[in-house]
Coordinates of C-alpha atoms and ligand atoms in Angstrom, one line a residue:
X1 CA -1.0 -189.6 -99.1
X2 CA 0.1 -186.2 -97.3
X3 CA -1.3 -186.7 -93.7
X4 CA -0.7 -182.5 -93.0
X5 CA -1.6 -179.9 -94.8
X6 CA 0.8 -177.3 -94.7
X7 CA -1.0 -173.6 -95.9
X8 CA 1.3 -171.2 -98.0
X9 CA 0.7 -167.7 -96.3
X10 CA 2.6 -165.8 -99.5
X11 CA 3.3 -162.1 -98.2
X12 CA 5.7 -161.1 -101.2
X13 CA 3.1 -157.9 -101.3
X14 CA 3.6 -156.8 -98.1
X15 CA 7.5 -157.8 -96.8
X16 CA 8.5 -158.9 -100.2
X17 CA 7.8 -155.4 -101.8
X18 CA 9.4 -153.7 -98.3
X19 CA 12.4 -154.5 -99.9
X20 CA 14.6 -151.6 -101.2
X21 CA 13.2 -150.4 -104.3
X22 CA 10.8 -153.2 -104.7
X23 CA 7.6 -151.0 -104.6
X24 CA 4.5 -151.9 -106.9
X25 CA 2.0 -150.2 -108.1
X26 CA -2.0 -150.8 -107.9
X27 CA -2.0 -152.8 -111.1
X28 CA 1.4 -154.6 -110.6
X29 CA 0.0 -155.9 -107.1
X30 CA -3.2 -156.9 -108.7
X31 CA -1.5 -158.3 -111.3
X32 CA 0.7 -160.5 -108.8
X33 CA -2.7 -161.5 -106.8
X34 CA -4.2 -162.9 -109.4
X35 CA -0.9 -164.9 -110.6
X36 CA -0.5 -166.3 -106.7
X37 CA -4.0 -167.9 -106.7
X38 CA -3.4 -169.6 -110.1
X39 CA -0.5 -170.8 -107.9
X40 CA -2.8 -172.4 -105.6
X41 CA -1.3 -170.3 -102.2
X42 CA -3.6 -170.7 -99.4
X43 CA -3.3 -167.3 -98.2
X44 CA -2.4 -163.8 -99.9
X45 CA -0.8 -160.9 -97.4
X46 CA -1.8 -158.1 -99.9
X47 CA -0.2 -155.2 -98.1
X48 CA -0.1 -153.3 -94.7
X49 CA -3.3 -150.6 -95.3
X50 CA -2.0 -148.3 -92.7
X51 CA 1.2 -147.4 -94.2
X52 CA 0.1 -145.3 -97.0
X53 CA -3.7 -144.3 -98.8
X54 CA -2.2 -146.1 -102.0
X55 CA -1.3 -149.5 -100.0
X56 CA -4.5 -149.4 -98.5
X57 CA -6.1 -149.0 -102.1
X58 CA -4.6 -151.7 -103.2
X59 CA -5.6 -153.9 -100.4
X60 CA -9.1 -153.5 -100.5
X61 CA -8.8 -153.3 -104.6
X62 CA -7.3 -157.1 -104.4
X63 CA -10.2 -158.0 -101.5
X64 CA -12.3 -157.0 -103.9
X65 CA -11.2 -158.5 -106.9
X66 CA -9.3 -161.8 -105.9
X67 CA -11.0 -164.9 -105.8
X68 CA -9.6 -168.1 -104.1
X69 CA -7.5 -167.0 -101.7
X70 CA -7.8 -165.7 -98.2
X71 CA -6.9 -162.1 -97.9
X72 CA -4.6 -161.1 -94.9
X73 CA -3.9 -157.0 -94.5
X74 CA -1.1 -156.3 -91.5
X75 CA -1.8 -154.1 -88.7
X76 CA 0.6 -153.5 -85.8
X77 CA -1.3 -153.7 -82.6
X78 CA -2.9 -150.4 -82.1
X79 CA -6.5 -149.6 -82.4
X80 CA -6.3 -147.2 -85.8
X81 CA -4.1 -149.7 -87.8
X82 CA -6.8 -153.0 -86.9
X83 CA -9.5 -150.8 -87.8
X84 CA -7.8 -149.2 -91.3
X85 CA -6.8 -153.0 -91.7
X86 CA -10.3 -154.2 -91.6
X87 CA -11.9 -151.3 -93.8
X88 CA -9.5 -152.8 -96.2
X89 CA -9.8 -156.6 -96.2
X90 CA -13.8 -156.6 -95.4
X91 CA -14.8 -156.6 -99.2
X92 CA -12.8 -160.6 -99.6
X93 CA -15.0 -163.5 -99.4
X94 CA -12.4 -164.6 -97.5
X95 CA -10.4 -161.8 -95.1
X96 CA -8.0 -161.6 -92.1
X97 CA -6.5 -159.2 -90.0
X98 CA -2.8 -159.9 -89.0
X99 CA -1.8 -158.3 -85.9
X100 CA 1.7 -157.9 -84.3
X101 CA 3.7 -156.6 -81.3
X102 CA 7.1 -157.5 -80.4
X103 CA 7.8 -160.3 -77.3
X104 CA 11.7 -159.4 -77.2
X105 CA 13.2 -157.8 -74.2
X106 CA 15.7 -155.8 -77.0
X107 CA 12.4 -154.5 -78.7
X108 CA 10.4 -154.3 -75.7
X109 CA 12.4 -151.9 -74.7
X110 CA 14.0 -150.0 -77.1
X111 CA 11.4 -150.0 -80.1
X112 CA 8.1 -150.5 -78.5
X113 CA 9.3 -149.2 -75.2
X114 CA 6.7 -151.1 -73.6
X115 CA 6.6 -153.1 -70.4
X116 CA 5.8 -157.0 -70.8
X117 CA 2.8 -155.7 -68.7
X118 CA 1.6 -153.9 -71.4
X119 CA 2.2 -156.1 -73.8
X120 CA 0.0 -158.6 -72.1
X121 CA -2.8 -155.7 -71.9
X122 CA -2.5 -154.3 -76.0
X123 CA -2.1 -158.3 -77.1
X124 CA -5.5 -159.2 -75.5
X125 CA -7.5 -155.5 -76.5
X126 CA -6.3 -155.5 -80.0
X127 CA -6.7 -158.9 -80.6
X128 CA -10.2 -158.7 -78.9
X129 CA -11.1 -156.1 -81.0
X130 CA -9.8 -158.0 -84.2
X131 CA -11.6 -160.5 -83.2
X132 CA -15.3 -158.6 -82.7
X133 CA -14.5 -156.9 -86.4
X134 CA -14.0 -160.4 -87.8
X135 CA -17.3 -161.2 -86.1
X136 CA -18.9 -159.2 -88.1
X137 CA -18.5 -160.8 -92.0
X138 CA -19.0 -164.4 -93.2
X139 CA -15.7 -165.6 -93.4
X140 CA -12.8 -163.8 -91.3
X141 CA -10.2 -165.0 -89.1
X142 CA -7.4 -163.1 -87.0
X143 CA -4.2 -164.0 -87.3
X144 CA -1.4 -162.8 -84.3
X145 CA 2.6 -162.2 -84.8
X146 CA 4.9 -162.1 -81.7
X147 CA 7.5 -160.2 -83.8
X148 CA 11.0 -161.3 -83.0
X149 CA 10.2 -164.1 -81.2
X150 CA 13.2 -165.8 -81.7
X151 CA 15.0 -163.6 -79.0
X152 CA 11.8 -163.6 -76.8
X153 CA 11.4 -165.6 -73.9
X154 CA 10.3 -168.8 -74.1
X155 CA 7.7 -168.8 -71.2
X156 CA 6.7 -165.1 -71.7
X157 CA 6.3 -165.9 -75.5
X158 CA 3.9 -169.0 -74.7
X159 CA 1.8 -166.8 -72.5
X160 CA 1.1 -164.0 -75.1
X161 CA 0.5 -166.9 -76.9
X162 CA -1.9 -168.1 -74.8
X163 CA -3.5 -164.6 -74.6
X164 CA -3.9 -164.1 -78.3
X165 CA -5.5 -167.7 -78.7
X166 CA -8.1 -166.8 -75.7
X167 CA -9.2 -163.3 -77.4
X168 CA -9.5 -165.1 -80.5
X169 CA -6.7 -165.8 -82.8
X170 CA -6.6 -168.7 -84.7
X171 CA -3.0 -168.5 -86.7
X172 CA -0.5 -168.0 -83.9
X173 CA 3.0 -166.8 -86.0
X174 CA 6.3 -167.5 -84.7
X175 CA 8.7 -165.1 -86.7
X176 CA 12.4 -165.2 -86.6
X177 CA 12.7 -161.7 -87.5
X178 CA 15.9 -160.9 -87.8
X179 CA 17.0 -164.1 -89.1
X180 CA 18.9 -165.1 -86.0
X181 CA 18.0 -168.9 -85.3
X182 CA 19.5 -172.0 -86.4
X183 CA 17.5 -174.7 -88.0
X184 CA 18.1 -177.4 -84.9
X185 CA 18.0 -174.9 -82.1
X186 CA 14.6 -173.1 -84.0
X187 CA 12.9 -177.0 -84.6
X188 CA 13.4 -177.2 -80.4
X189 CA 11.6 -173.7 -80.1
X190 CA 8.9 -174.6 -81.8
X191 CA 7.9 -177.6 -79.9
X192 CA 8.7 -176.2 -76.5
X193 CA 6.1 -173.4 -77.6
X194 CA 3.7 -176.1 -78.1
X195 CA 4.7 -177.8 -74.5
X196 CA 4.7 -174.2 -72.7
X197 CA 1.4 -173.6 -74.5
X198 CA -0.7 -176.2 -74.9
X199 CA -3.7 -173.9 -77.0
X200 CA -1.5 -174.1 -79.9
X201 CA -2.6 -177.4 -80.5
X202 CA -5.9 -176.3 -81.3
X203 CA -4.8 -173.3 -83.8
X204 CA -2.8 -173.2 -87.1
X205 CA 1.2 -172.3 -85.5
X206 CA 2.5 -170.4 -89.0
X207 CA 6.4 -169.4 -89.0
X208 CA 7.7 -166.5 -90.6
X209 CA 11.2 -166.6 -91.2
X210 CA 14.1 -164.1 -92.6
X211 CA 17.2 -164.9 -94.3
X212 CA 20.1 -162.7 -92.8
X213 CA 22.3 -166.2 -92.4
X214 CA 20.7 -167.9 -95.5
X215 CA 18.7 -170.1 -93.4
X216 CA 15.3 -169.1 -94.3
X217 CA 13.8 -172.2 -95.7
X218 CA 15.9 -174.4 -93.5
X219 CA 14.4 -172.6 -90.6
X220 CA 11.2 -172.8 -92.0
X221 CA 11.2 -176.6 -92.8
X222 CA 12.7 -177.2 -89.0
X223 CA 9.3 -175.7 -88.0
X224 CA 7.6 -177.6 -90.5
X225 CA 8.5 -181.0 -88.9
X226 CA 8.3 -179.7 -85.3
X227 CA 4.5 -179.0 -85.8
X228 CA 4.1 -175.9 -88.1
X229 CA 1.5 -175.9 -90.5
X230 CA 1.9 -172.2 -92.0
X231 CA 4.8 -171.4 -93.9
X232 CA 5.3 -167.6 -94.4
X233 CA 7.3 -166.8 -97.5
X234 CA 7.6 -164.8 -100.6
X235 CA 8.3 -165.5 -104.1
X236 CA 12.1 -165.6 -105.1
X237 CA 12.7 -164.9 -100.9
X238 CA 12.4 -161.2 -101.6
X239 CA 11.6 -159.4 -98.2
X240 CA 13.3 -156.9 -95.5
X241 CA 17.1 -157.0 -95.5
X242 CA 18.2 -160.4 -97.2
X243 CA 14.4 -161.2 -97.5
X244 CA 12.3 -164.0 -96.5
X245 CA 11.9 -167.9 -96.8
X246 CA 11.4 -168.3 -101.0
X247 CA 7.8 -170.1 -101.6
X248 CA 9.5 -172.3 -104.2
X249 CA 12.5 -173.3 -102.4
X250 CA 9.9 -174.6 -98.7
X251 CA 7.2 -176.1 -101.5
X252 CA 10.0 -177.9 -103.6
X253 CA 11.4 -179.2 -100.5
X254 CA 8.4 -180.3 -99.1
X255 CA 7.0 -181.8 -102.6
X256 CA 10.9 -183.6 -103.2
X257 CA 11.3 -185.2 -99.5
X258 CA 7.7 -186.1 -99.0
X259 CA 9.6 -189.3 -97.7
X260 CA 10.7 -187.1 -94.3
X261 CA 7.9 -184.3 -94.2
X262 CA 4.6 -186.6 -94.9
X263 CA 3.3 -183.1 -95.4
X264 CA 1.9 -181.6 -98.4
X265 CA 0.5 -178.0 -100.1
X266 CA -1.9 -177.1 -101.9
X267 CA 0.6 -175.5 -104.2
X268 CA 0.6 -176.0 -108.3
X269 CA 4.1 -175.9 -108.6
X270 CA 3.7 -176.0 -112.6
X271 CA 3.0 -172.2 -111.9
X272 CA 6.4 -171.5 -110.4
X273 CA 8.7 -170.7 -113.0
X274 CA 6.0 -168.2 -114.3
X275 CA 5.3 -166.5 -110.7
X276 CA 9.1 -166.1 -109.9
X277 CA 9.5 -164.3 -113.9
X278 CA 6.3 -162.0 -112.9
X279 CA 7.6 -161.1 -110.0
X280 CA 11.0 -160.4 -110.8
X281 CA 10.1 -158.4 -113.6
X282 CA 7.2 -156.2 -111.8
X283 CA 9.8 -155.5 -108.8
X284 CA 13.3 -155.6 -110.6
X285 CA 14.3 -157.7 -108.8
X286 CA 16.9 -160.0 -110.9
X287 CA 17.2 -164.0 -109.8
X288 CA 20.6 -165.2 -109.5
X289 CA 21.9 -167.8 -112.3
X290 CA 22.1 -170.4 -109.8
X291 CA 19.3 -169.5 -107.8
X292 CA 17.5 -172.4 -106.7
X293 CA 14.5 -173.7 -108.0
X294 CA 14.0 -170.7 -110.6
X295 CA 17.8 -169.8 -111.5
X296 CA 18.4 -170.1 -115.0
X297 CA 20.7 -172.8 -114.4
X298 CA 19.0 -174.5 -111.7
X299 CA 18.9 -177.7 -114.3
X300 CA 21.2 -177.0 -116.0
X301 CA 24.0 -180.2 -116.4
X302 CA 27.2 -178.5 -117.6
X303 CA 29.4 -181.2 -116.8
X304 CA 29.8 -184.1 -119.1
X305 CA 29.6 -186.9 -116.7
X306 CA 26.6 -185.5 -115.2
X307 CA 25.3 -185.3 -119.2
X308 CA 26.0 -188.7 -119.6
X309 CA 24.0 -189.8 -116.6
X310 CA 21.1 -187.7 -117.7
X311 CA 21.0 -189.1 -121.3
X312 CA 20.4 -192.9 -119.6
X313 CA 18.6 -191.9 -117.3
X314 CA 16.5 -188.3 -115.6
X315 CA 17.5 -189.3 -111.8
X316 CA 20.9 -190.1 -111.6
X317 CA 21.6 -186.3 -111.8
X318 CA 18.0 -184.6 -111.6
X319 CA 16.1 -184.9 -108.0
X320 CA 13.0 -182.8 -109.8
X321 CA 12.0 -182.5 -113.7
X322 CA 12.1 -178.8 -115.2
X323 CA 8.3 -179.6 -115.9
X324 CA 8.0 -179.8 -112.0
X325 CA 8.1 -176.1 -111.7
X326 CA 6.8 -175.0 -115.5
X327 CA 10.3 -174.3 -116.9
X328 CA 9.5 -176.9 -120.2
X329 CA 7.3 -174.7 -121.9
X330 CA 9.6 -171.8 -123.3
X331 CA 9.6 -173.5 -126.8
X332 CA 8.1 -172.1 -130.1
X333 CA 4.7 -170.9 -129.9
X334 CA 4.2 -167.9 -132.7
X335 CA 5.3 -167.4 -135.9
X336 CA 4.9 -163.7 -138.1
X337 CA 2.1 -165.2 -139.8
X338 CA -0.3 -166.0 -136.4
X339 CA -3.1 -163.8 -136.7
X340 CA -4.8 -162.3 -133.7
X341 CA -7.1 -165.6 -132.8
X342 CA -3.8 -167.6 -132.4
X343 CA -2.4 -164.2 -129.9
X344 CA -5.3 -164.2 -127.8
X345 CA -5.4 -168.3 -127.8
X346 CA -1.9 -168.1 -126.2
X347 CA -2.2 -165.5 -124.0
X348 CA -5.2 -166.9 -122.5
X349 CA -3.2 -170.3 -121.6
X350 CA -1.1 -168.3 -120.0
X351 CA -3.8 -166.4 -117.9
X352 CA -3.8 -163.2 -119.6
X353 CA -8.1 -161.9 -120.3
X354 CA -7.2 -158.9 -122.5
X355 CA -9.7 -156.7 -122.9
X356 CA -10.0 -156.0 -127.3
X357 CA -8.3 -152.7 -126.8
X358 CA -5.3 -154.4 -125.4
X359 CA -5.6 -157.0 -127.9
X360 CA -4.7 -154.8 -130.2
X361 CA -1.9 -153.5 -128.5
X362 CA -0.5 -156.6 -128.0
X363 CA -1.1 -157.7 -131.1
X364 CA 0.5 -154.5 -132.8
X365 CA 3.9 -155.2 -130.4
X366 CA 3.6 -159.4 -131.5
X367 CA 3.9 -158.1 -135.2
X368 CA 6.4 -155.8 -135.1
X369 CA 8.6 -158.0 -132.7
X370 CA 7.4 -161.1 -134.9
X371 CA 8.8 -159.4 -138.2
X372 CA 12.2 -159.1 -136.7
X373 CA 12.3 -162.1 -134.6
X374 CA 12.0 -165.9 -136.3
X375 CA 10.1 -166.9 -133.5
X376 CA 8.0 -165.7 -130.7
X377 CA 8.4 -167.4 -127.4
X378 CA 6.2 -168.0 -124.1
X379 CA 9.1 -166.3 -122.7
X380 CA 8.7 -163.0 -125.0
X381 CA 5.1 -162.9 -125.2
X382 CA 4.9 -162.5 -121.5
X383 CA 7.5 -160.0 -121.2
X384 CA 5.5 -157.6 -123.8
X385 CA 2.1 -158.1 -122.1
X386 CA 3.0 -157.9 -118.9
X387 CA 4.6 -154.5 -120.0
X388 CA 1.3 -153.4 -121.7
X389 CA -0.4 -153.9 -118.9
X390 CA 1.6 -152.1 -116.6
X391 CA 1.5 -149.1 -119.2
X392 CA -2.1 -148.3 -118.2
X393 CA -1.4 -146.3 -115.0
X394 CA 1.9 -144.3 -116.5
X395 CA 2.2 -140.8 -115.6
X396 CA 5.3 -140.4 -118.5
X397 CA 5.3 -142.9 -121.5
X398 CA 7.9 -142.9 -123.8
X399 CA 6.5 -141.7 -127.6
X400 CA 10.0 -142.0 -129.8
X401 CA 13.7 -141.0 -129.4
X402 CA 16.5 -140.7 -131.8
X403 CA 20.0 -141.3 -130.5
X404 CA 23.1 -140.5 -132.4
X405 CA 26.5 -142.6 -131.4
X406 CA 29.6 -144.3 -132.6
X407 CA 33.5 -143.8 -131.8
X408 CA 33.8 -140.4 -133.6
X409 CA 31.2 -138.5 -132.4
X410 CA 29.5 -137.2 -129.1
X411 CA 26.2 -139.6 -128.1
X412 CA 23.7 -137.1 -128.9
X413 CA 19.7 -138.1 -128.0
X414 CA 16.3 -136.5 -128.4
X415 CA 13.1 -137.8 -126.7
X416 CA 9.0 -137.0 -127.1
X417 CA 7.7 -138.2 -123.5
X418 CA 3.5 -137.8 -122.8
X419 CA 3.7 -136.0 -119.6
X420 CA 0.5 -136.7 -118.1
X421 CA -1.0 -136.4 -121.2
X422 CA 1.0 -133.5 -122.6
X423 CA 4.0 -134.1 -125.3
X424 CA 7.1 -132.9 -124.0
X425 CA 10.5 -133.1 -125.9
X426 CA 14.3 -133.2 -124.0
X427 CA 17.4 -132.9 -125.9
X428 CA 21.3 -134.2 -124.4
X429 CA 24.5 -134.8 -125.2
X430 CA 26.7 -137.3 -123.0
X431 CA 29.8 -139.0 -122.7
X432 CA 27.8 -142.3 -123.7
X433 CA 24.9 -143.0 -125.6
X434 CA 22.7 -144.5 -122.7
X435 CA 23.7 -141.6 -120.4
X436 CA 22.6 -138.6 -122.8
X437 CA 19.2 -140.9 -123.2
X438 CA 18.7 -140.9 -119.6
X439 CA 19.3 -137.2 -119.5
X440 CA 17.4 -135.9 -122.1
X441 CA 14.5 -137.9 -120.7
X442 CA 15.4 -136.1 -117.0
X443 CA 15.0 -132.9 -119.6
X444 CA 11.7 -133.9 -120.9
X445 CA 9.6 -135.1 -117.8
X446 CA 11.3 -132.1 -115.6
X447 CA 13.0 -135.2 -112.8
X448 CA 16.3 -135.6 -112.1
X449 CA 16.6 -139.4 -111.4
X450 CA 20.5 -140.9 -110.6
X451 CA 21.1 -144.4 -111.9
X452 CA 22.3 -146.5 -109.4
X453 CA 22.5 -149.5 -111.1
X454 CA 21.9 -150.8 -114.9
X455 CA 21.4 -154.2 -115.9
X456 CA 20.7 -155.5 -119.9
X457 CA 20.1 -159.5 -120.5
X458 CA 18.6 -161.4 -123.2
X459 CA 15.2 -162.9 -122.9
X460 CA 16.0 -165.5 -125.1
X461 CA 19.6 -167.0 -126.7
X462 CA 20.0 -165.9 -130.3
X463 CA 21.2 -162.7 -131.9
X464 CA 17.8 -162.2 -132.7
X465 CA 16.4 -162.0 -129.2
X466 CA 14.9 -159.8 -127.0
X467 CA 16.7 -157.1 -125.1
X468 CA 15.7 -156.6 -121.0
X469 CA 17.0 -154.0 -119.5
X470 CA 16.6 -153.3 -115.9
X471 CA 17.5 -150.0 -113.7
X472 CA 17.9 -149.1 -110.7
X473 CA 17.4 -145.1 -110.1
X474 CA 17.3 -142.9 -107.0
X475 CA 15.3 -139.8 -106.5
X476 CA 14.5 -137.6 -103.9
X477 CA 17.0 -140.0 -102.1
X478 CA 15.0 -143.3 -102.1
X479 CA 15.4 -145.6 -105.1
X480 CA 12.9 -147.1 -107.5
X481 CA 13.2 -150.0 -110.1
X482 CA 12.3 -150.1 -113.6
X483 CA 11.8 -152.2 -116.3
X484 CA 11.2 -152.9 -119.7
X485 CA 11.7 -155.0 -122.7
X486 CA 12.2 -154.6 -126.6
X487 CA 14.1 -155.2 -129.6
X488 CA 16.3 -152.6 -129.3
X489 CA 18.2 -152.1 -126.4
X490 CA 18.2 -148.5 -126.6
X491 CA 14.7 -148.4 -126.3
X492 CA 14.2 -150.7 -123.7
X493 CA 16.8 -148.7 -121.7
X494 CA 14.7 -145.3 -122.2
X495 CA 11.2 -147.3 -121.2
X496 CA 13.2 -149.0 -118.1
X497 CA 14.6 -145.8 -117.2
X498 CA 11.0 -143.8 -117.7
X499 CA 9.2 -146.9 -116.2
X500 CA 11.5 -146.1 -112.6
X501 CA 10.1 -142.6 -112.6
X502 CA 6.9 -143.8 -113.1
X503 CA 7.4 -145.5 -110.1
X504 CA 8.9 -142.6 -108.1
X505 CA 5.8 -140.2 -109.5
X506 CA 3.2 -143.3 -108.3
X507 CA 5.5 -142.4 -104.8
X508 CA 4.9 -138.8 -105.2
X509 CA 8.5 -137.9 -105.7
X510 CA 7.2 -136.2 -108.4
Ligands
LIG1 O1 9.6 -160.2 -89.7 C1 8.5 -160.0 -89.0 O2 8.5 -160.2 -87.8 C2 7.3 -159.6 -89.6 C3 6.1 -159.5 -88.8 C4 5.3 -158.3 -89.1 C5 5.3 -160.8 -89.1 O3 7.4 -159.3 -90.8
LIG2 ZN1 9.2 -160.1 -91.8

């Protein structure tokens, strides 16, 4: 029996999608919401309202709409951004406003440009007036961030810890921002916080930890057994720079060495594997083959001897089953002859409502990819939905195109594109096929987009399988992801390719 409860503070919608290219939109970040409280995470960041009208939005959309999971909006410490903050997390049944300001000489002074004096003075206003806003609903809570603590000062630290905790903050985060400490010095930190600041005892002490060393979740677990009981992290360790502490990697390592942590989460780790696909997919983001946890050969045996040992017996070679983390169920599940009953039962299990409209939709894509395809997997059937849902908020959709290629002739393509609900047709030739599709879809939606990177994988093994292609384009000099899966690989390039200026229109690049 776990004698600590360690909560999961999951912020892969507000630092995860910070990362290059990441961005969501609305119905992507709801769409991830809902997936994290199947996961079972204690808290959801959803965003950081006062960085733009659309992130805001989609705060107070998910306040509104997700159930189960506290719902935490970030505000730097300044009146305007805890007050946006709080407009946008009120509507949850569960809210909190998290509130930062950095503790480092280096940012005191050259980012803030703020004396420690008035450090002291904005950490107890704005944490104050946090505090009198959470007052003010059923169930809300103020969390405070000393941002790069790590190269604060230990005693100056502990007394803006002190502060926050009087004003009333009842999370006090200790974040390694720029993912400078070592796991044995950062394990020391942490309880010389706790010495130097005796109200910490009587809060939750969260860490918050970044991955520029690769030492994210060994940093994170350090702080774990020195007292910690929040873990800040995002899904697949996507963040700033090299990102942040992955969930799966600090709740597989707590789960696997109960023996030394005596800790556990509330965490459903069966959900894992299904989380880390979602979110890859919605960002772009692609998982490394031997990433671990969720890599595609994170149990994988290659070598015979370790074969051998698996056939007599799991352990020898296996410290957690595939099952564990909800990798076992990519088997068969539909055939060309399941009817729509047999769809929806599916989706369902796999937490899909679809409204009868989408049904259809779905239903329309599981036939024509069944017909071609022997058998439909949990693996494909996820990939189309989650692509029909995404379709709803499209400014451009991709009607038909018809692409001419081979080794004696120029790559010639034509494509009909609904531009916010008019047809519009692009023509091009190219050196290669997937170029002059690209181009004549620049033609068609009036963009000029720049591919800065192109990805194509299988879904599934077999010849048979379906294609996922994934881009990477730049326009107006930032870069934005795309998407998209289908039988043909031609097509799934066109629909990754317009999914990224989707994503650059939802940015207004467009
Ligand atoms: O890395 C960091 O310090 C942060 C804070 C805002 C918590 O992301
Ligand atoms: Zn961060």
């Amino acid at each position: 029996m776990s004698s600590r409860y360690i909560k999961i503070f999951d912020t892969t919608l507000r630092d995860g999608e910070q990362a290059p290219g990441a961005s969501m939109n609305r119905g992507e970040k709801l769409e991830v919401a809902h997936q994290l409280t199947r996961l079972g995470v204690d808290i959801i960041e959803a965003g950081f309202p006062i960085s733009s009208a659309e992130d805001f939005e989609s705060v107070k959309e998910i306040a509104r709409e997700v159930k189960g999971a506290r719902i935490a909006g970030l505000a730097r410490a300044i009146e305007k951004d805890v007050r946006v903050c709080w407009d946008a997390v009120k509507p949850a049944e569960r809210a909190r406003i998290h509130t930062f300001i950095s503790t480092s000489p280096i940012h005191m002074k050259y980012q803030i440009k703020k004396t420690p004096d008035e450090v002291r003075k904005i950490t107890r206003e704005m944490v104050s007036l946090a505090r009198d806003l959470a007052a003010t609903h059923a169930d809300a809570d103020v969390e405070f961030s000393a941002m790069d603590a790590s190269r604060s000062e230990p005693e100056f630290l502990a007394e803006i810890f002190a502060i926050a905790i009087e004003c009333g903050a009842t999370t006090i985060n200790v974040p390694d921002t720029v993912g400078y400490a070592l796991p044995l010095e950062w394990g020391d930190f942490i309880h010389e916080q706790y010495r130097l600041c005796p109200a910490l005892e009587d809060v939750t002490v969260s860490v918050h930890c970044h991955n520029d060393l690769g030492l994210a979740t060994a940093n994170s677990l350090a702080a774990v057994r020195a007292g910690a009981t929040q873990v800040e992290c995002a899904v697949n360790g996507i963040g700033e720079r090299a990102g942040n502490a992955a969930l799966e990697e600090v709740v597989m390592a707590i789960r696997t060495r109960g023996d030394v942590f005596g800790v556990g989460t509330g965490v459903h780790t069966e959900e894992i594997a299904r989380t880390s696909r979602l979110v890859s997919t919605l960002t772009g983001y692609t998982i490394q083959r031997n990433k671990a946890i969720v890599g595609r050969n994170a149990f994988a045996h290659e070598s015979g001897i370790h074969q051998a040992g698996l056939l007599t017996r799991a352990e020898t070679f296996e410290i957690m089953k595939p099952g564990d983390v909800g990798l076992a169920e990519s088997d068969l599940v539909l055939g060309k002859h399941s009817g729509r009953h047999a769809l929806r039962a599916q989706l369902a299990e796999l937490g899909y409502q679809l409204s009868d409209t989408e049904l259809d939709e779905a239903f329309h894509r599981f036939k024509s990819i069944a017909d071609k395809k022997k058998t439909v997997t949990v693996l494909d059937l996820e990939a189309l939905v989650s692509e029909e849902i995404r379709e709803r908020q499209d400014h451009f959709t991709l009607q038909s195109f018809v692409t001419q290629a081979g080794s004696a002739i120029i790559p010639t393509s034509q494509v009909d594109v609904d531009v916010r609900g008019r047809r519009k047709r692009g023509r091009s030739f190219s050196n290669g096929a997937v170029e002059s599709i690209f181009k004549a879809i620049d033609n068609a939606v009036g963009m000029k987009g720049s591919l800065a990177d192109y990805q194509v994988r299988s879904v599934t093994a077999g010849k048979d399988a379906l294609a996922e292609v994934r881009v990477a384009v730049e326009v107006g000099g930032r870069s934005f992801n795309g998407q998209a899966v289908s039988y043909d690989v031609m097509e799934a390039s066109a629909k990754a390719y317009v999914r990224a200026l989707n994503n650059a229109a939802a940015a207004g690049e467009a």
